[in-house]
mmCIF file of C-alpha atoms in Angstrom:
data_model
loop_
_atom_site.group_PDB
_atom_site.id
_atom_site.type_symbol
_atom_site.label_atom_id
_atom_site.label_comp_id
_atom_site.label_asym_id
_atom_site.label_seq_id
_atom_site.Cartn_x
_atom_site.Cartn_y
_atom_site.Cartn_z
ATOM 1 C CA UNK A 1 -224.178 -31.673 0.629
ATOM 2 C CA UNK A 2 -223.150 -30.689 -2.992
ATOM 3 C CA UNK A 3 -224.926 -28.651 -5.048
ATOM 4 C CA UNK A 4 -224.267 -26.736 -8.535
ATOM 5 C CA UNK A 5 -225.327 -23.411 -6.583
ATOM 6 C CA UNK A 6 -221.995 -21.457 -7.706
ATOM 7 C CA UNK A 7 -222.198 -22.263 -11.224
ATOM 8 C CA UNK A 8 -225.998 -21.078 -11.399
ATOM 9 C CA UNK A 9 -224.607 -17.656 -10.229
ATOM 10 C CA UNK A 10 -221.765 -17.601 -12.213
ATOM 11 C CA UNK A 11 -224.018 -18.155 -15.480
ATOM 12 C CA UNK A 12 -226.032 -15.537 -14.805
ATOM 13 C CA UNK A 13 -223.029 -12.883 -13.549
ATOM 14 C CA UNK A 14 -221.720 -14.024 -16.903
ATOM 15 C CA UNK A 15 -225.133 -13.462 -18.992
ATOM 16 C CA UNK A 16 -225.209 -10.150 -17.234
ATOM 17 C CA UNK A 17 -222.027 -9.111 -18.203
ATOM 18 C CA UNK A 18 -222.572 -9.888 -21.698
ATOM 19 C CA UNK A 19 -225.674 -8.129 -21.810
ATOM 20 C CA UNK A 20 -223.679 -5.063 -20.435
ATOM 21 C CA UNK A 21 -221.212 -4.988 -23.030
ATOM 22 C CA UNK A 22 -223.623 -5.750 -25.925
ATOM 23 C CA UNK A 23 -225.931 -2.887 -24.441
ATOM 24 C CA UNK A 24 -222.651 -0.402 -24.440
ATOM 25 C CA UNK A 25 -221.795 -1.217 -27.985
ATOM 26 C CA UNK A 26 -225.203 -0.611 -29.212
ATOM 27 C CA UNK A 27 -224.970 3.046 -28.245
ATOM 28 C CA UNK A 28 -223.163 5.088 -30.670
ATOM 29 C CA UNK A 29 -222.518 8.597 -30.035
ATOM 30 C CA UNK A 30 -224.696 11.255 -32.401
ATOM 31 C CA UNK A 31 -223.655 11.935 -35.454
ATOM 32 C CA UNK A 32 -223.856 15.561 -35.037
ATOM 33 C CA UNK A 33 -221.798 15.768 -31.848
ATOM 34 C CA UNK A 34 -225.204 16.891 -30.056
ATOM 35 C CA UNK A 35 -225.059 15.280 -26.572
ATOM 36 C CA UNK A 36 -226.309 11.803 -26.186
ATOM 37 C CA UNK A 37 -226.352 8.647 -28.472
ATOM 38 C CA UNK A 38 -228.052 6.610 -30.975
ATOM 39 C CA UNK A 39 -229.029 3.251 -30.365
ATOM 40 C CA UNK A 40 -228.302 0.136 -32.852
ATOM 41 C CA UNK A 41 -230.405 -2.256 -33.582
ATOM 42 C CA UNK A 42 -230.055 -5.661 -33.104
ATOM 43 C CA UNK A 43 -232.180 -8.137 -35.163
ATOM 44 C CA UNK A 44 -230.819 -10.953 -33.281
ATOM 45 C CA UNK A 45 -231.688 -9.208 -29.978
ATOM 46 C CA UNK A 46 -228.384 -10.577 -28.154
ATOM 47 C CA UNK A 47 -228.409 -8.274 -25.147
ATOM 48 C CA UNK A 48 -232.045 -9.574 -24.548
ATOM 49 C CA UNK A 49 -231.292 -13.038 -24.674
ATOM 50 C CA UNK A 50 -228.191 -12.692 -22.354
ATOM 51 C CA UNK A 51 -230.625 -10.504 -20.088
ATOM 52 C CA UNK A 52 -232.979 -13.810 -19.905
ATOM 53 C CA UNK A 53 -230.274 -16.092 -19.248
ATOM 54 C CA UNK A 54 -229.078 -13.852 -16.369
ATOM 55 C CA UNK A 55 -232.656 -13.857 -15.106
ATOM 56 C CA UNK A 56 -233.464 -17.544 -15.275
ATOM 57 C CA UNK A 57 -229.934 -18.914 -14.318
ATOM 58 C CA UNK A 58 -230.461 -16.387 -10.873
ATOM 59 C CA UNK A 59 -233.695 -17.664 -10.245
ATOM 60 C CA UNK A 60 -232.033 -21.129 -10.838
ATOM 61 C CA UNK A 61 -229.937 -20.194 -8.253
ATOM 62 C CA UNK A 62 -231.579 -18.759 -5.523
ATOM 63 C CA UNK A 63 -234.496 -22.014 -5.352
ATOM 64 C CA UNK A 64 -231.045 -23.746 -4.670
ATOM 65 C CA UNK A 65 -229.525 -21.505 -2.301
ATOM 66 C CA UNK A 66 -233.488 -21.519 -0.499
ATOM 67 C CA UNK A 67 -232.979 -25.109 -0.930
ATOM 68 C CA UNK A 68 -229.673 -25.538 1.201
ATOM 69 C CA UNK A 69 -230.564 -22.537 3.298
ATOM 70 C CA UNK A 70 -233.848 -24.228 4.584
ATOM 71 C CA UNK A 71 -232.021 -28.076 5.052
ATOM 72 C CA UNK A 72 -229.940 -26.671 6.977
ATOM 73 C CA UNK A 73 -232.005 -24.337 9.131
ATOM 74 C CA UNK A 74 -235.739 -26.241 9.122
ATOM 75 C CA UNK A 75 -234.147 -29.852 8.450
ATOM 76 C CA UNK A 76 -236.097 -31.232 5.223
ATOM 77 C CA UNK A 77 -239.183 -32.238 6.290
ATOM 78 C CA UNK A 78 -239.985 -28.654 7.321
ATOM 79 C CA UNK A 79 -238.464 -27.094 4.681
ATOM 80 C CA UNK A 80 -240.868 -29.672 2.272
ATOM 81 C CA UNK A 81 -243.790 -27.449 3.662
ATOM 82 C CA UNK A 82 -242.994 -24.355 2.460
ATOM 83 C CA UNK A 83 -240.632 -25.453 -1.042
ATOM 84 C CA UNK A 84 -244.072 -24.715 -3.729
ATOM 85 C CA UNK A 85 -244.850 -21.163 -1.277
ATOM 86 C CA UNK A 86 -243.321 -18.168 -3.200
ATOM 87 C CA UNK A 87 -239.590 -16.650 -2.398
ATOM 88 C CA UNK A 88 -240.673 -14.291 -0.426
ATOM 89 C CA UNK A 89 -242.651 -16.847 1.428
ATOM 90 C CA UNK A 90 -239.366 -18.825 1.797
ATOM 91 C CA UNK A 91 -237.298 -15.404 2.595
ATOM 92 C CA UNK A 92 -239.710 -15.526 5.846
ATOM 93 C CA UNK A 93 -239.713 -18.987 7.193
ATOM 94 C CA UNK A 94 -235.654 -18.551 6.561
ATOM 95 C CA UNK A 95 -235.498 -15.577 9.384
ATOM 96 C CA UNK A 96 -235.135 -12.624 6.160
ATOM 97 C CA UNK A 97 -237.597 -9.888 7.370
ATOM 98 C CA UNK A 98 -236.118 -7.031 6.190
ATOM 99 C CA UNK A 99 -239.176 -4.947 4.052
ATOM 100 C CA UNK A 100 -236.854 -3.509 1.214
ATOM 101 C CA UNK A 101 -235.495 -7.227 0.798
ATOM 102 C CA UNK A 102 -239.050 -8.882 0.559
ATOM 103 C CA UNK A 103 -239.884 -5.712 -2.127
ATOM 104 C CA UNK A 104 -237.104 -6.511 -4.382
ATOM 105 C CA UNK A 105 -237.797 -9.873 -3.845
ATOM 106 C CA UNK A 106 -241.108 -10.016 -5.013
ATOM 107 C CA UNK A 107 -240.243 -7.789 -8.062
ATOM 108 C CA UNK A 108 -237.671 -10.210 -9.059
ATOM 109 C CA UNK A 109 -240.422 -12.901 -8.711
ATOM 110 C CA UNK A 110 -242.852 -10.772 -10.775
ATOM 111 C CA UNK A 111 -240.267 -10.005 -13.438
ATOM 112 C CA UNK A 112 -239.066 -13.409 -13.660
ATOM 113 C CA UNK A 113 -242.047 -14.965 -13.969
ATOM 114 C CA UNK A 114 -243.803 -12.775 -16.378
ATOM 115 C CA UNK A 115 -240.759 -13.216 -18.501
ATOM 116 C CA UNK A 116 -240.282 -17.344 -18.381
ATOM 117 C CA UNK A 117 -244.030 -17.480 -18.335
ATOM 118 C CA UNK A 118 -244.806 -15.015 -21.284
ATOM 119 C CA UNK A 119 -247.826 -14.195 -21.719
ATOM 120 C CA UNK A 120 -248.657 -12.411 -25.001
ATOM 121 C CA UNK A 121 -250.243 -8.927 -24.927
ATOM 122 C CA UNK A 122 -252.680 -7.598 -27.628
ATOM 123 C CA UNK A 123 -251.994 -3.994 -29.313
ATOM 124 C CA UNK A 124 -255.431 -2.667 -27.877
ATOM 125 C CA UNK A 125 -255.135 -3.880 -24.041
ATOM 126 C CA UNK A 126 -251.659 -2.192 -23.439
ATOM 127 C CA UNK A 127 -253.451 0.338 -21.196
ATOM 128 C CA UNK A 128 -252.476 -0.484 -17.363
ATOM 129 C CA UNK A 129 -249.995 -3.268 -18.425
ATOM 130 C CA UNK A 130 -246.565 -3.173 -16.976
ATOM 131 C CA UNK A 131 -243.416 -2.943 -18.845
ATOM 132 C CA UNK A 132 -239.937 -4.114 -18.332
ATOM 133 C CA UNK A 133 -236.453 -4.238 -19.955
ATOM 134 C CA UNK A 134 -234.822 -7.307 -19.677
ATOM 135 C CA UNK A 135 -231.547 -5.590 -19.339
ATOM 136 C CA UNK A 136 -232.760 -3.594 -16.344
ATOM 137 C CA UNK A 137 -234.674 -6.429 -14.299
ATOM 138 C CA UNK A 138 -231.480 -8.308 -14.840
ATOM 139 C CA UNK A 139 -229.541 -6.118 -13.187
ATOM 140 C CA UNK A 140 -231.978 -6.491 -10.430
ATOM 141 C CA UNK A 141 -232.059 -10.153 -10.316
ATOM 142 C CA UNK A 142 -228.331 -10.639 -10.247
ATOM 143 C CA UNK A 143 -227.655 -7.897 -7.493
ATOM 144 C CA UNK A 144 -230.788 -9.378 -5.780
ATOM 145 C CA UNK A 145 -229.826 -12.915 -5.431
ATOM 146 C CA UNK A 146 -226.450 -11.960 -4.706
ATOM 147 C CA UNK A 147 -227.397 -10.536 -1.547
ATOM 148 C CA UNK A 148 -229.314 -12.977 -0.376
ATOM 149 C CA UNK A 149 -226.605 -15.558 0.736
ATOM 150 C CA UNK A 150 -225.861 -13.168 3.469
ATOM 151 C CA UNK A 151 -229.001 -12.942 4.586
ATOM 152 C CA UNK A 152 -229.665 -16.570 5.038
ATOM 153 C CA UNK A 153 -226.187 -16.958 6.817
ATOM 154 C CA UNK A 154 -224.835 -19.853 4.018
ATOM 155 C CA UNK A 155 -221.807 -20.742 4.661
ATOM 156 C CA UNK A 156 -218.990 -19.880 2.126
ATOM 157 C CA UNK A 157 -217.742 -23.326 1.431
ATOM 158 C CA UNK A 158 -221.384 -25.045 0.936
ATOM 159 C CA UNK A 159 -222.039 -21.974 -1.078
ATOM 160 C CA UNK A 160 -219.163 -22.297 -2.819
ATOM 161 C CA UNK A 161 -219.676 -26.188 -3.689
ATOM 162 C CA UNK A 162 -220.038 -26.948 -7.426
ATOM 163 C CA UNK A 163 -221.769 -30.929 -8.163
ATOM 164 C CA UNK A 164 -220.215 -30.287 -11.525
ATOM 165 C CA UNK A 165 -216.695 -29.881 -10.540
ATOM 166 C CA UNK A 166 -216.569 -32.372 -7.789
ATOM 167 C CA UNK A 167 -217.698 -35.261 -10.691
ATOM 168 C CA UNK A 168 -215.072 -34.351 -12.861
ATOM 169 C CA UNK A 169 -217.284 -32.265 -15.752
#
């Protein structure tokens, strides 16, 4: 089997990391010396957009690792019946049963979702809507997915396989 599953993760470890460092730099300590900092802004909002990136690229890459997880374990017909259900669906059929697992999972899904699937929000109904920072739920989704190739027993090398690489790109 080959698969671009490595390089999804790698994008979004990358996109994380950037976000990080742009995140850092935007905190300045106070002028005054009083403890704590002032944040920068950023018209461009370049920590946000590396924050999305490292959200879609991990959600990118877990549907493959769920992909080559549930060949492998249901064969491909089986694994057809459950492909539209929801990760944490998939996390289920794949043997993951773990509670704390599922929760993050279905955050991630939540998060991910209501950010690649934006729906806009008007001034007067903000009461009882839910929040995020990109920054934070990327941090989540990259430490998330990154767990999960352990959980669904992958092995390293198929893991490990880039399509990219092995055509020459």
């Amino acid at each position: 089997m080959m698969s671009n599953v490595n390089l999804y993760l790698a994008v979004a470890e990358e996109a994380l990391a950037e976000s990080r460092r742009l995140d850092e730099a935007a905190r300045l300590p106070r002028l005054d010396g009083q403890p704590g900092f002032v944040i920068t802004y950023d018209p461009k909002h370049t920590s946000f957009k590396q924050s999305l990136i490292a959200i879609a690229f991990a959600g990118i890459y877990l549907e493959a690792l769920l992909y080559i997880a549930g060949l492998g374990q249901l064969g491909k017909e089986e694994y057809m019946k459950i492909d539209r259900k929801s990760y944490e669906e998939k996390l289920k059929a794949l043997g993951v049963t773990d509670v704390e697992t599922l929760a993050t999972c279905k955050r991630f899904r939540e998060a991910r979702n209501d950010l690649v699937h934006e729906k806009a929000i008007e001034p007067l109904t903000f009461e009882g809507t839910a929040f995020r920072t990109a920054q934070r739920e990327a941090e989540i989704a990259v430490t998330f997915v990154r767990s999960i190739a352990g959980f669904l027993r992958v092995p390293l090398t198929l893991a490990k396989t880039n399509l990219g690489q092995q055509r020459g790109r």
